[in-house]
GROMACS .gro file of C-alpha atoms in nm:
model
  387
    1ARG     CA    1   0.321  -8.261  -2.157
    2GLY     CA    2   0.131  -8.278  -1.830
    3ARG     CA    3   0.411  -8.095  -1.647
    4GLY     CA    4   0.425  -7.834  -1.926
    5ARG     CA    5   0.055  -7.767  -1.901
    6ALA     CA    6   0.091  -7.740  -1.523
    7LEU     CA    7   0.375  -7.487  -1.563
    8LEU     CA    8   0.171  -7.289  -1.813
    9LEU     CA    9  -0.127  -7.287  -1.581
   10LEU     CA   10   0.093  -7.183  -1.287
   11THR     CA   11   0.250  -6.903  -1.494
   12ALA     CA   12  -0.091  -6.781  -1.606
   13LEU     CA   13  -0.212  -6.791  -1.246
   14LEU     CA   14   0.089  -6.588  -1.126
   15LEU     CA   15   0.049  -6.335  -1.406
   16GLY     CA   16  -0.317  -6.299  -1.322
   17LEU     CA   17  -0.244  -6.253  -0.956
   18GLY     CA   18   0.035  -6.005  -1.036
   19GLY     CA   19  -0.185  -5.810  -1.275
   20GLY     CA   20  -0.462  -5.794  -1.021
   21PHE     CA   21  -0.218  -5.681  -0.751
   22LEU     CA   22  -0.067  -5.418  -0.979
   23GLY     CA   23  -0.410  -5.298  -1.084
   24GLY     CA   24  -0.511  -5.273  -0.720
   25MET     CA   25  -0.199  -5.070  -0.643
   26LEU     CA   26  -0.261  -4.836  -0.934
   27GLY     CA   27  -0.623  -4.793  -0.834
   28THR     CA   28  -0.527  -4.725  -0.475
   29ALA     CA   29  -0.260  -4.477  -0.587
   30GLN     CA   30  -0.511  -4.299  -0.810
   31ARG     CA   31  -0.759  -4.276  -0.524
   32ASP     CA   32  -0.481  -4.146  -0.295
   33ASN     CA   33  -0.380  -3.885  -0.556
   34ASN     CA   34  -0.741  -3.777  -0.594
   35SER     CA   35  -0.769  -3.759  -0.217
   36ILE     CA   36  -0.449  -3.553  -0.187
   37ALA     CA   37  -0.563  -3.321  -0.466
   38GLY     CA   38  -0.900  -3.277  -0.299
   39THR     CA   39  -0.737  -3.211   0.039
   40SER     CA   40  -0.495  -2.959  -0.116
   41LEU     CA   41  -0.777  -2.777  -0.290
   42ALA     CA   42  -0.980  -2.774   0.029
   43ARG     CA   43  -0.686  -2.626   0.217
   44GLN     CA   44  -0.638  -2.360  -0.048
   45ARG     CA   45  -1.005  -2.269  -0.022
   46GLN     CA   46  -0.976  -2.258   0.356
   47VAL     CA   47  -0.672  -2.028   0.340
   48ALA     CA   48  -0.843  -1.804   0.082
   49GLN     CA   49  -1.159  -1.783   0.290
   50SER     CA   50  -0.953  -1.707   0.601
   51ASP     CA   51  -0.763  -1.427   0.423
   52SER     CA   52  -1.086  -1.287   0.283
   53GLN     CA   53  -1.254  -1.291   0.622
   54LEU     CA   54  -0.950  -1.122   0.780
   55ILE     CA   55  -0.948  -0.837   0.527
   56SER     CA   56  -1.324  -0.799   0.556
   57SER     CA   57  -1.296  -0.783   0.935
   58ILE     CA   58  -1.022  -0.518   0.915
   59ALA     CA   59  -1.225  -0.310   0.669
   60ASN     CA   60  -1.535  -0.327   0.892
   61THR     CA   61  -1.332  -0.230   1.200
   62VAL     CA   62  -1.132   0.057   1.052
   63GLY     CA   63  -1.378   0.180   0.787
   64PRO     CA   64  -1.585   0.401   1.021
   65SER     CA   65  -1.264   0.588   1.116
   66VAL     CA   66  -1.183   0.676   0.753
   67VAL     CA   67  -1.326   0.988   0.587
   68SER     CA   68  -1.318   1.135   0.240
   69VAL     CA   69  -1.174   1.486   0.237
   70ASN     CA   70  -1.332   1.724  -0.016
   71VAL     CA   71  -1.140   2.040  -0.101
   72VAL     CA   72  -1.205   2.356  -0.304
   73THR     CA   73  -0.902   2.577  -0.366
   74SER     CA   74  -0.953   2.947  -0.437
   75GLY     CA   75  -0.876   3.074  -0.785
   76GLU     CA   76  -0.540   3.245  -0.825
   77THR     CA   77  -0.503   3.597  -0.959
   78SER     CA   78  -0.241   3.659  -1.226
   79THR     CA   79  -0.193   3.907  -1.511
   80ASP     CA   80  -0.199   3.867  -1.886
   81VAL     CA   81   0.064   4.004  -2.127
   82PHE     CA   82  -0.100   4.346  -2.110
   83GLY     CA   83  -0.099   4.357  -1.731
   84PHE     CA   84  -0.473   4.299  -1.686
   85PRO     CA   85  -0.571   4.075  -1.390
   86ILE     CA   86  -0.687   3.720  -1.464
   87GLN     CA   87  -0.874   3.516  -1.204
   88SER     CA   88  -0.840   3.141  -1.248
   89ARG     CA   89  -1.136   2.920  -1.168
   90PRO     CA   90  -1.153   2.743  -0.828
   91GLN     CA   91  -1.030   2.384  -0.837
   92GLU     CA   92  -1.184   2.084  -0.664
   93GLY     CA   93  -0.980   1.804  -0.511
   94ALA     CA   94  -1.025   1.501  -0.291
   95GLY     CA   95  -0.827   1.284  -0.055
   96THR     CA   96  -0.865   1.076   0.259
   97GLY     CA   97  -0.835   1.137   0.632
   98ILE     CA   98  -0.818   0.938   0.955
   99ILE     CA   99  -1.029   1.024   1.260
  100ILE     CA  100  -0.803   1.034   1.568
  101SER     CA  101  -1.040   1.178   1.829
  102SER     CA  102  -1.412   1.150   1.895
  103ASP     CA  103  -1.445   1.531   1.896
  104GLY     CA  104  -1.345   1.555   1.530
  105LEU     CA  105  -0.966   1.574   1.496
  106ILE     CA  106  -0.848   1.427   1.165
  107VAL     CA  107  -0.500   1.364   1.025
  108THR     CA  108  -0.431   1.369   0.651
  109ASN     CA  109  -0.157   1.468   0.404
  110ARG     CA  110  -0.044   1.827   0.358
  111HIS     CA  111  -0.088   1.802  -0.018
  112VAL     CA  112  -0.456   1.706   0.030
  113VAL     CA  113  -0.525   2.048   0.192
  114PRO     CA  114  -0.255   2.276   0.046
  115ARG     CA  115  -0.220   2.648   0.107
  116GLY     CA  116  -0.490   2.841  -0.075
  117VAL     CA  117  -0.770   2.608   0.032
  118ALA     CA  118  -1.099   2.798   0.038
  119ASP     CA  119  -1.333   2.527   0.159
  120VAL     CA  120  -1.294   2.185   0.324
  121SER     CA  121  -1.560   1.927   0.401
  122ILE     CA  122  -1.551   1.558   0.488
  123THR     CA  123  -1.772   1.263   0.405
  124LEU     CA  124  -1.812   0.990   0.666
  125SER     CA  125  -1.819   0.620   0.580
  126ASP     CA  126  -2.201   0.620   0.601
  127GLY     CA  127  -2.223   0.899   0.341
  128THR     CA  128  -2.291   1.187   0.581
  129GLU     CA  129  -2.120   1.509   0.471
  130LEU     CA  130  -1.989   1.746   0.738
  131GLU     CA  131  -1.913   2.091   0.601
  132ASP     CA  132  -1.791   2.288   0.904
  133VAL     CA  133  -1.425   2.177   0.888
  134LYS     CA  134  -1.113   2.389   0.945
  135VAL     CA  135  -0.745   2.328   0.884
  136VAL     CA  136  -0.567   2.322   1.222
  137GLY     CA  137  -0.222   2.327   1.065
  138ARG     CA  138   0.015   2.167   0.819
  139THR     CA  139   0.388   2.107   0.791
  140PRO     CA  140   0.583   2.356   0.576
  141GLU     CA  141   0.591   2.280   0.205
  142ARG     CA  142   0.963   2.192   0.210
  143ASP     CA  143   0.921   1.966   0.514
  144SER     CA  144   0.979   1.599   0.431
  145LEU     CA  145   0.685   1.508   0.659
  146ASP     CA  146   0.371   1.550   0.446
  147ILE     CA  147   0.113   1.595   0.724
  148ALA     CA  148  -0.185   1.818   0.805
  149PHE     CA  149  -0.460   1.821   1.071
  150LEU     CA  150  -0.829   1.906   1.030
  151LYS     CA  151  -1.097   1.973   1.292
  152VAL     CA  152  -1.469   1.912   1.247
  153GLU     CA  153  -1.637   2.203   1.424
  154ASP     CA  154  -1.993   2.066   1.393
  155THR     CA  155  -2.041   1.688   1.393
  156LYS     CA  156  -2.421   1.724   1.348
  157GLY     CA  157  -2.466   1.477   1.629
  158LYS     CA  158  -2.277   1.203   1.446
  159LYS     CA  159  -2.063   0.973   1.659
  160LEU     CA  160  -1.706   0.985   1.531
  161VAL     CA  161  -1.499   0.670   1.579
  162PRO     CA  162  -1.124   0.724   1.632
  163ALA     CA  163  -0.886   0.479   1.468
  164GLU     CA  164  -0.654   0.269   1.683
  165ILE     CA  165  -0.293   0.382   1.643
  166GLY     CA  166  -0.029   0.107   1.619
  167ASP     CA  167   0.350   0.094   1.654
  168SER     CA  168   0.522   0.126   1.317
  169SER     CA  169   0.860   0.027   1.465
  170LYS     CA  170   0.730  -0.331   1.491
  171VAL     CA  171   0.647  -0.354   1.121
  172LYS     CA  172   0.857  -0.604   0.925
  173VAL     CA  173   0.907  -0.667   0.555
  174GLY     CA  174   0.647  -0.923   0.448
  175ASP     CA  175   0.382  -0.816   0.701
  176VAL     CA  176   0.029  -0.813   0.563
  177VAL     CA  177  -0.124  -0.464   0.543
  178VAL     CA  178  -0.451  -0.313   0.421
  179ALA     CA  179  -0.494   0.031   0.263
  180ILE     CA  180  -0.828   0.213   0.287
  181GLY     CA  181  -0.910   0.536   0.108
  182ASN     CA  182  -1.110   0.749  -0.132
  183ALA     CA  183  -0.968   0.595  -0.450
  184LEU     CA  184  -0.949   0.839  -0.743
  185GLY     CA  185  -1.146   1.086  -0.535
  186GLN     CA  186  -1.475   0.913  -0.609
  187PHE     CA  187  -1.472   0.563  -0.464
  188GLY     CA  188  -1.488   0.618  -0.089
  189ASN     CA  189  -1.348   0.358   0.153
  190SER     CA  190  -1.195   0.142  -0.120
  191VAL     CA  191  -0.999  -0.146   0.032
  192THR     CA  192  -0.681  -0.303  -0.105
  193SER     CA  193  -0.438  -0.545   0.056
  194GLY     CA  194  -0.074  -0.641   0.019
  195ILE     CA  195   0.247  -0.660   0.217
  196ILE     CA  196   0.521  -0.431   0.340
  197SER     CA  197   0.783  -0.441   0.063
  198GLY     CA  198   1.049  -0.226   0.233
  199TYR     CA  199   1.111   0.062   0.470
  200GLY     CA  200   1.336   0.366   0.497
  201ARG     CA  201   1.252   0.466   0.138
  202SER     CA  202   1.315   0.818   0.004
  203VAL     CA  203   1.118   0.950  -0.293
  204VAL     CA  204   1.052   1.277  -0.476
  205ALA     CA  205   0.675   1.326  -0.501
  206SER     CA  206   0.515   1.565  -0.751
  207ASP     CA  207   0.188   1.631  -0.929
  208GLY     CA  208   0.381   1.664  -1.254
  209THR     CA  209   0.508   2.021  -1.211
  210ALA     CA  210   0.861   2.110  -1.103
  211SER     CA  211   0.737   2.356  -0.842
  212SER     CA  212   0.537   2.085  -0.663
  213ALA     CA  213   0.829   1.845  -0.613
  214GLU     CA  214   0.869   1.732  -0.251
  215ASN     CA  215   1.141   1.518  -0.095
  216LEU     CA  216   0.981   1.254   0.127
  217ASN     CA  217   1.196   1.034   0.351
  218ASP     CA  218   1.174   0.728   0.577
  219LEU     CA  219   0.868   0.583   0.404
  220PHE     CA  220   0.720   0.234   0.403
  221GLN     CA  221   0.697   0.073   0.061
  222THR     CA  222   0.393  -0.148   0.001
  223ASP     CA  223   0.240  -0.338  -0.288
  224ALA     CA  224  -0.112  -0.271  -0.160
  225ALA     CA  225  -0.266  -0.063  -0.439
  226ILE     CA  226  -0.261   0.310  -0.356
  227ASN     CA  227  -0.432   0.544  -0.602
  228GLN     CA  228  -0.492   0.915  -0.633
  229GLY     CA  229  -0.740   1.006  -0.363
  230ASN     CA  230  -0.597   0.748  -0.121
  231SER     CA  231  -0.354   1.014   0.009
  232GLY     CA  232  -0.398   1.068   0.381
  233GLY     CA  233  -0.570   0.736   0.437
  234PRO     CA  234  -0.458   0.459   0.674
  235LEU     CA  235  -0.227   0.168   0.614
  236VAL     CA  236  -0.327  -0.084   0.880
  237ASN     CA  237  -0.187  -0.411   1.014
  238ILE     CA  238  -0.377  -0.737   1.067
  239ASP     CA  239  -0.484  -0.614   1.412
  240GLY     CA  240  -0.666  -0.319   1.254
  241GLN     CA  241  -0.413  -0.068   1.389
  242VAL     CA  242  -0.290   0.227   1.182
  243VAL     CA  243   0.082   0.181   1.115
  244GLY     CA  244   0.115   0.427   0.825
  245ILE     CA  245  -0.043   0.714   0.635
  246ASN     CA  246  -0.065   0.656   0.260
  247THR     CA  247   0.101   0.941   0.076
  248ALA     CA  248   0.246   0.857  -0.267
  249VAL     CA  249   0.247   0.608  -0.554
  250ALA     CA  250   0.519   0.531  -0.807
  251GLY     CA  251   0.392   0.650  -1.144
  252GLU     CA  252   0.637   0.436  -1.340
  253GLY     CA  253   0.577   0.109  -1.156
  254GLN     CA  254   0.293  -0.122  -1.066
  255ASN     CA  255   0.179  -0.177  -0.708
  256ILE     CA  256   0.452   0.041  -0.560
  257GLY     CA  257   0.306   0.273  -0.300
  258PHE     CA  258   0.453   0.465  -0.007
  259ALA     CA  259   0.326   0.548   0.340
  260ILE     CA  260   0.452   0.760   0.629
  261PRO     CA  261   0.521   0.543   0.938
  262ILE     CA  262   0.273   0.648   1.205
  263ASN     CA  263   0.550   0.681   1.467
  264ASP     CA  264   0.685   0.977   1.267
  265VAL     CA  265   0.357   1.156   1.338
  266ASN     CA  266   0.298   1.052   1.700
  267GLY     CA  267   0.459   1.366   1.844
  268LEU     CA  268   0.235   1.591   1.635
  269ILE     CA  269  -0.073   1.386   1.724
  270LYS     CA  270   0.010   1.413   2.093
  271GLN     CA  271   0.072   1.787   2.062
  272VAL     CA  272  -0.252   1.867   1.876
  273LEU     CA  273  -0.463   1.644   2.101
  274LYS     CA  274  -0.318   1.811   2.411
  275THR     CA  275  -0.313   2.177   2.309
  276GLY     CA  276  -0.532   2.204   1.999
  277ARG     CA  277  -0.241   2.379   1.826
  278PHE     CA  278  -0.020   2.254   1.548
  279GLU     CA  279   0.350   2.286   1.631
  280ARG     CA  280   0.620   2.086   1.454
  281PRO     CA  281   0.897   1.982   1.696
  282TYR     CA  282   1.247   2.024   1.559
  283LEU     CA  283   1.605   1.963   1.664
  284GLY     CA  284   1.775   2.193   1.416
  285VAL     CA  285   2.039   1.972   1.258
  286ARG     CA  286   2.106   1.866   0.899
  287TYR     CA  287   2.244   1.516   0.886
  288VAL     CA  288   2.342   1.225   0.666
  289ARG     CA  289   2.172   0.895   0.739
  290LEU     CA  290   2.452   0.643   0.768
  291THR     CA  291   2.474   0.314   0.581
  292PRO     CA  292   2.784   0.100   0.531
  293ASP     CA  293   2.844   0.285   0.201
  294THR     CA  294   2.804   0.639   0.338
  295ALA     CA  295   3.011   0.551   0.645
  296GLN     CA  296   3.295   0.448   0.416
  297GLN     CA  297   3.250   0.766   0.212
  298TYR     CA  298   3.297   0.984   0.524
  299ASP     CA  299   3.567   0.757   0.671
  300LEU     CA  300   3.367   0.666   0.981
  301ASN     CA  301   3.403   0.355   1.193
  302VAL     CA  302   3.029   0.330   1.265
  303ASP     CA  303   2.779   0.248   0.989
  304ARG     CA  304   2.447   0.338   1.157
  305GLY     CA  305   2.339   0.674   1.293
  306ALA     CA  306   2.292   1.037   1.190
  307TYR     CA  307   2.618   1.199   1.083
  308VAL     CA  308   2.654   1.577   1.118
  309PRO     CA  309   2.877   1.680   0.825
  310SER     CA  310   3.144   1.947   0.854
  311ALA     CA  311   3.133   2.284   0.676
  312THR     CA  312   3.361   2.151   0.402
  313GLU     CA  313   3.137   1.847   0.348
  314ALA     CA  314   2.801   2.029   0.334
  315ALA     CA  315   2.669   2.316   0.125
  316ASN     CA  316   2.476   2.463   0.422
  317PRO     CA  317   2.546   2.488   0.796
  318SER     CA  318   2.473   2.152   0.959
  319ILE     CA  319   2.369   2.295   1.297
  320LEU     CA  320   2.115   2.577   1.280
  321GLU     CA  321   2.193   2.883   1.486
  322ASN     CA  322   2.002   2.914   1.818
  323SER     CA  323   1.840   2.575   1.758
  324PRO     CA  324   1.790   2.302   2.023
  325ALA     CA  325   2.081   2.116   1.861
  326ALA     CA  326   2.309   2.418   1.908
  327GLU     CA  327   2.192   2.470   2.266
  328ALA     CA  328   2.256   2.103   2.344
  329GLY     CA  329   2.617   2.132   2.228
  330LEU     CA  330   2.610   1.923   1.912
  331ARG     CA  331   2.912   1.971   1.688
  332GLU     CA  332   3.008   1.904   1.330
  333ARG     CA  333   3.135   1.548   1.265
  334ASP     CA  334   2.930   1.416   1.558
  335VAL     CA  335   2.735   1.094   1.497
  336ILE     CA  336   2.401   1.073   1.678
  337THR     CA  337   2.353   0.701   1.744
  338ALA     CA  338   2.038   0.695   1.960
  339VAL     CA  339   1.750   0.907   2.090
  340ASN     CA  340   1.615   0.831   2.438
  341GLY     CA  341   1.793   0.496   2.426
  342THR     CA  342   1.646   0.386   2.090
  343LYS     CA  343   1.915   0.322   1.831
  344ILE     CA  344   1.912   0.494   1.494
  345ASP     CA  345   1.918   0.215   1.235
  346GLU     CA  346   1.763   0.109   0.905
  347LYS     CA  347   1.414   0.122   1.060
  348ASN     CA  348   1.448   0.426   1.290
  349SER     CA  349   1.588   0.748   1.147
  350LEU     CA  350   1.666   1.059   1.352
  351ASN     CA  351   1.355   1.225   1.207
  352THR     CA  352   1.142   0.928   1.312
  353LEU     CA  353   1.268   0.929   1.671
  354ILE     CA  354   1.238   1.307   1.708
  355GLY     CA  355   0.889   1.287   1.556
  356GLN     CA  356   0.771   1.069   1.842
  357ASN     CA  357   0.805   1.367   2.076
  358ALA     CA  358   0.622   1.697   2.114
  359VAL     CA  359   0.733   2.057   2.145
  360GLY     CA  360   0.877   2.114   2.493
  361ASP     CA  361   0.990   1.754   2.542
  362THR     CA  362   1.351   1.696   2.641
  363VAL     CA  363   1.530   1.419   2.451
  364GLU     CA  364   1.858   1.249   2.535
  365LEU     CA  365   2.097   1.209   2.244
  366SER     CA  366   2.368   0.945   2.243
  367VAL     CA  367   2.654   1.098   2.043
  368LEU     CA  368   2.976   0.941   1.916
  369ARG     CA  369   3.248   1.206   1.928
  370ASP     CA  370   3.621   1.147   1.880
  371GLY     CA  371   3.581   0.774   1.936
  372ARG     CA  372   3.380   0.788   2.259
  373THR     CA  373   3.008   0.811   2.338
  374ILE     CA  374   2.868   1.109   2.525
  375ASN     CA  375   2.507   1.197   2.618
  376LEU     CA  376   2.354   1.536   2.541
  377LYS     CA  377   2.008   1.667   2.629
  378ALA     CA  378   1.804   1.886   2.395
  379GLN     CA  379   1.468   2.050   2.459
  380LEU     CA  380   1.263   2.043   2.139
  381GLU     CA  381   1.118   2.369   2.011
  382ALA     CA  382   0.852   2.457   1.757
  383LEU     CA  383   0.982   2.472   1.402
  384PRO     CA  384   1.009   2.838   1.295
  385ASP     CA  385   0.809   2.934   0.986
  386SER     CA  386   1.129   3.036   0.812
  387GLN     CA  387   1.289   2.691   0.840
   0.00000   0.00000   0.00000
């Protein structure tokens, strides 16, 4: 019985020690879990604060370069069923613009200041309204580049801060971007953030009427919220540089907005800054942007570039008569693969690369013809009003 009691005591002692050890382990594990949870939460807060501070810094840097554009369009004259004239009432509209020079040059969308505008004014980020504003020029209504330029004639002594222009060719899917604009035409310098969701997008933009439909190409897609009134405002990268101009929003989707890559506009910006005149450079060629699918459709052995379709493949002439393309010697069934050494690919279309130049510039075109590459030079001209 003495040995039995000793065994019982030893067993009880071991169970007690084991229980205490297990309890200690569980307690330690619980403390470790609490510590990990606290550390994780702290890191999340740190990341959130860092993101918030970044967006706030971008907004403070770029905000002074963003203006609200206020527009009054003249009433249109029509006739009633009896032939008597009817004058419609003037309409008010609003959008956004980006200051690109300290002397008052502003870039915005064409549809913000359409033909028929009677009066344009801008409101600076500090609330100052400048009324002496003229339209320098705008792209034609059928042009896929929805761009216009304004000039403030009297700054009233206000110091205008130009935005810093970035390089949209460096933008990648997933990059963080910030959109700033006059949301809904009444909330000036509203700030939203998101990422680049895609590039090379083509959309048909409209205000709801068939006559207003516009084909827009080579756009960035972003999930940063873009609303009516944001049109013409900047899409900026984390360095506070303008990489796009907000221009459209998908009415049937959520957080699907579109912006014009700033490189598409660089040639126009350079031209207007240099001469004070608005002239759209053009090459004078209709083309098909190649993808693996379209290359197979046209039986081509290259899947990137700008294909010039033949007369039997296109409804209209592919090379415009007396255009820079015709003077350079471009032919039907040519494939333009590069401009000035930069390849045409999913990020750089022919329009984009031509748009980086100004009227009078000479560009070198790398052309695939009959299985071999040749180089042609074209001097860009101003787009005729009729085109």
